[in-house]
Short mmCIF file of C-alpha atoms in Angstrom, two decimals:
data_model
loop_
_atom_site.label_atom_id
_atom_site.label_comp_id
_atom_site.label_asym_id
_atom_site.label_seq_id
_atom_site.Cartn_x
_atom_site.Cartn_y
_atom_site.Cartn_z
CA MET A 1 156.79 105.88 -88.77
CA ARG A 2 158.31 106.48 -85.44
CA VAL A 3 160.35 109.75 -84.57
CA ILE A 4 162.62 109.08 -80.55
CA ASP A 5 164.76 111.99 -79.43
CA SER A 6 167.52 110.60 -77.54
CA PHE A 7 169.74 113.01 -76.07
CA SER A 8 171.84 110.41 -74.49
CA PRO A 9 174.07 107.99 -75.12
CA GLU A 10 171.88 106.26 -71.90
CA GLU A 11 168.21 106.83 -73.67
CA THR A 12 169.42 105.61 -76.35
CA PHE A 13 170.60 101.77 -74.92
CA GLU A 14 167.20 102.82 -73.41
CA LEU A 15 164.88 102.34 -76.99
CA GLY A 16 167.07 99.07 -77.36
CA ARG A 17 166.00 97.34 -74.44
CA LYS A 18 162.14 98.70 -74.67
CA LEU A 19 162.49 97.34 -78.35
CA GLY A 20 163.84 93.48 -77.43
CA GLU A 21 161.31 93.39 -74.96
CA GLN A 22 158.87 94.24 -77.81
CA ALA A 23 160.82 91.75 -79.96
CA GLN A 24 159.38 88.43 -80.61
CA PRO A 25 161.03 85.03 -82.96
CA GLY A 26 160.99 85.25 -86.55
CA ASP A 27 161.65 89.28 -86.83
CA VAL A 28 164.00 90.70 -88.16
CA TYR A 29 166.07 94.50 -87.29
CA THR A 30 167.55 97.16 -88.87
CA MET A 31 169.67 99.40 -88.44
CA VAL A 32 171.00 102.37 -91.01
CA GLY A 33 173.81 105.26 -89.75
CA ASP A 34 176.34 106.09 -89.87
CA LEU A 35 179.90 105.00 -87.79
CA GLY A 36 179.73 106.25 -84.20
CA VAL A 37 176.52 107.30 -84.19
CA GLY A 38 175.46 103.98 -82.10
CA LYS A 39 174.29 101.88 -83.95
CA THR A 40 176.48 98.82 -81.72
CA LEU A 41 174.84 100.69 -77.66
CA LEU A 42 171.43 100.28 -79.60
CA ALA A 43 172.32 96.62 -80.10
CA GLN A 44 173.10 95.94 -76.26
CA GLY A 45 169.75 97.45 -75.56
CA ILE A 46 168.10 95.20 -77.65
CA ALA A 47 170.80 92.31 -76.18
CA ARG A 48 169.52 92.85 -72.32
CA GLY A 49 166.20 93.96 -73.81
CA LEU A 50 166.18 89.72 -74.24
CA ALA A 51 167.85 88.93 -71.52
CA ILE A 52 171.43 88.84 -72.45
CA ALA A 53 174.17 89.96 -70.37
CA GLU A 54 177.19 88.32 -71.62
CA PRO A 55 179.04 91.71 -73.71
CA ILE A 56 177.68 92.73 -77.08
CA CYS A 57 180.57 94.38 -79.65
CA SER A 58 179.82 94.17 -83.17
CA PRO A 59 180.52 91.96 -85.12
CA THR A 60 182.44 93.35 -88.36
CA PHE A 61 185.10 91.42 -88.66
CA THR A 62 182.96 87.81 -88.41
CA ILE A 63 179.65 88.84 -89.85
CA VAL A 64 177.12 87.80 -87.32
CA GLN A 65 177.44 86.44 -83.81
CA VAL A 66 174.62 83.98 -82.31
CA TYR A 67 173.66 84.73 -78.72
CA GLU A 68 171.54 81.91 -77.14
CA GLU A 69 171.66 82.38 -73.89
CA GLY A 70 168.58 85.63 -73.87
CA ARG A 71 164.81 84.53 -73.67
CA MET A 72 165.25 83.61 -77.75
CA PRO A 73 168.63 83.38 -80.04
CA PHE A 74 169.66 86.94 -80.62
CA TYR A 75 171.23 86.72 -84.46
CA HIS A 76 173.11 90.42 -84.78
CA PHE A 77 174.72 90.60 -87.92
CA ASP A 78 177.01 93.56 -89.11
CA VAL A 79 177.23 93.34 -93.66
CA TYR A 80 179.59 96.51 -93.41
CA ARG A 81 182.33 94.21 -94.83
CA ILE A 82 180.48 92.07 -96.79
CA GLY A 83 181.50 92.29 -100.56
CA ASP A 84 178.83 91.53 -102.58
CA ILE A 85 175.57 88.96 -101.63
CA GLU A 86 177.05 85.97 -102.40
CA GLU A 87 179.37 86.46 -99.21
CA MET A 88 175.74 86.63 -97.38
CA GLU A 89 174.94 83.46 -98.89
CA GLU A 90 177.25 81.85 -97.74
CA ILE A 91 176.57 82.44 -94.19
CA GLY A 92 173.45 80.69 -94.67
CA TYR A 93 171.76 84.08 -94.35
CA GLN A 94 168.22 82.16 -94.89
CA ASP A 95 168.81 80.19 -91.37
CA TYR A 96 169.00 83.38 -89.59
CA PHE A 97 166.35 85.90 -91.11
CA TYR A 98 163.95 83.17 -91.14
CA GLY A 99 164.73 81.35 -87.72
CA GLN A 100 163.22 81.57 -84.71
CA GLY A 101 165.22 83.84 -82.64
CA LEU A 102 165.42 87.99 -83.35
CA THR A 103 167.63 88.51 -86.45
CA LEU A 104 169.29 91.92 -86.40
CA ILE A 105 171.67 93.57 -89.76
CA GLU A 106 174.26 95.97 -88.35
CA TRP A 107 174.34 97.97 -92.79
CA ALA A 108 171.23 96.61 -93.41
CA ASP A 109 171.37 99.60 -96.38
CA LEU A 110 173.80 97.58 -98.29
CA ILE A 111 171.82 94.04 -98.60
CA GLN A 112 168.95 95.33 -99.27
CA GLU A 113 167.68 92.84 -102.12
CA ILE A 114 167.72 90.47 -99.74
CA LEU A 115 166.18 91.80 -96.82
CA PRO A 116 162.81 89.42 -95.51
CA GLU A 117 159.36 91.47 -97.05
CA CYS A 118 159.08 92.36 -93.13
CA PHE A 119 161.28 94.06 -91.24
CA LEU A 120 161.52 96.61 -88.69
CA GLU A 121 163.89 99.93 -89.69
CA ILE A 122 166.04 101.59 -87.20
CA ARG A 123 167.11 104.93 -88.68
CA ILE A 124 170.03 106.25 -86.32
CA GLU A 125 171.40 110.32 -86.83
CA LYS A 126 173.82 112.87 -85.28
CA ASP A 127 172.13 116.50 -84.53
CA LEU A 128 175.36 118.48 -83.19
CA GLU A 129 173.63 121.36 -83.66
CA LYS A 130 171.22 120.06 -81.25
CA GLY A 131 174.32 118.27 -78.66
CA PHE A 132 177.28 115.66 -79.41
CA ALA A 133 175.27 113.49 -78.17
CA TYR A 134 171.90 114.19 -80.06
CA ARG A 135 170.25 111.04 -81.95
CA ARG A 136 167.49 110.88 -84.43
CA ILE A 137 166.59 107.52 -84.17
CA THR A 138 163.34 106.57 -86.81
CA ILE A 139 161.79 103.42 -87.10
CA ASN A 140 159.63 102.44 -89.36
CA LYS A 141 157.97 99.42 -90.45
CA TYR A 142 158.14 97.10 -93.77
CA GLY A 143 155.18 94.84 -94.92
CA GLY A 144 153.35 93.75 -92.58
CA MET A 145 155.04 93.34 -89.29
CA GLU A 146 153.26 94.13 -86.69
#
């Protein structure tokens, strides 16, 4: 487990960029955190670390957005509006989760039962006592992920 203190949006973005640079084909990153904690900002940093220049926004209504232009495909999920796991099956989530790109899943705690055995969990939390821009980012590796 690794805990990172971020005191600005720029620091959060930079952490994302580093995570994107470290990503390997087939990796799955999950993100957990309340609305407005910076999940999309971190996702934008990850995309930059994958050498993706196009704008990244949360795919809340489309569930998944695919970016092909970087050093590997980037599959960005937002499962906040998923009603049940069958919707994920209809999307063909296995093709993404077990594909050759990086899969990033926002609100991953809502679909825990279908997460792969190995993944990197990124948990983002606010602490207003430490400032409005402060974020505590906890990174945990599950399974055999390197």
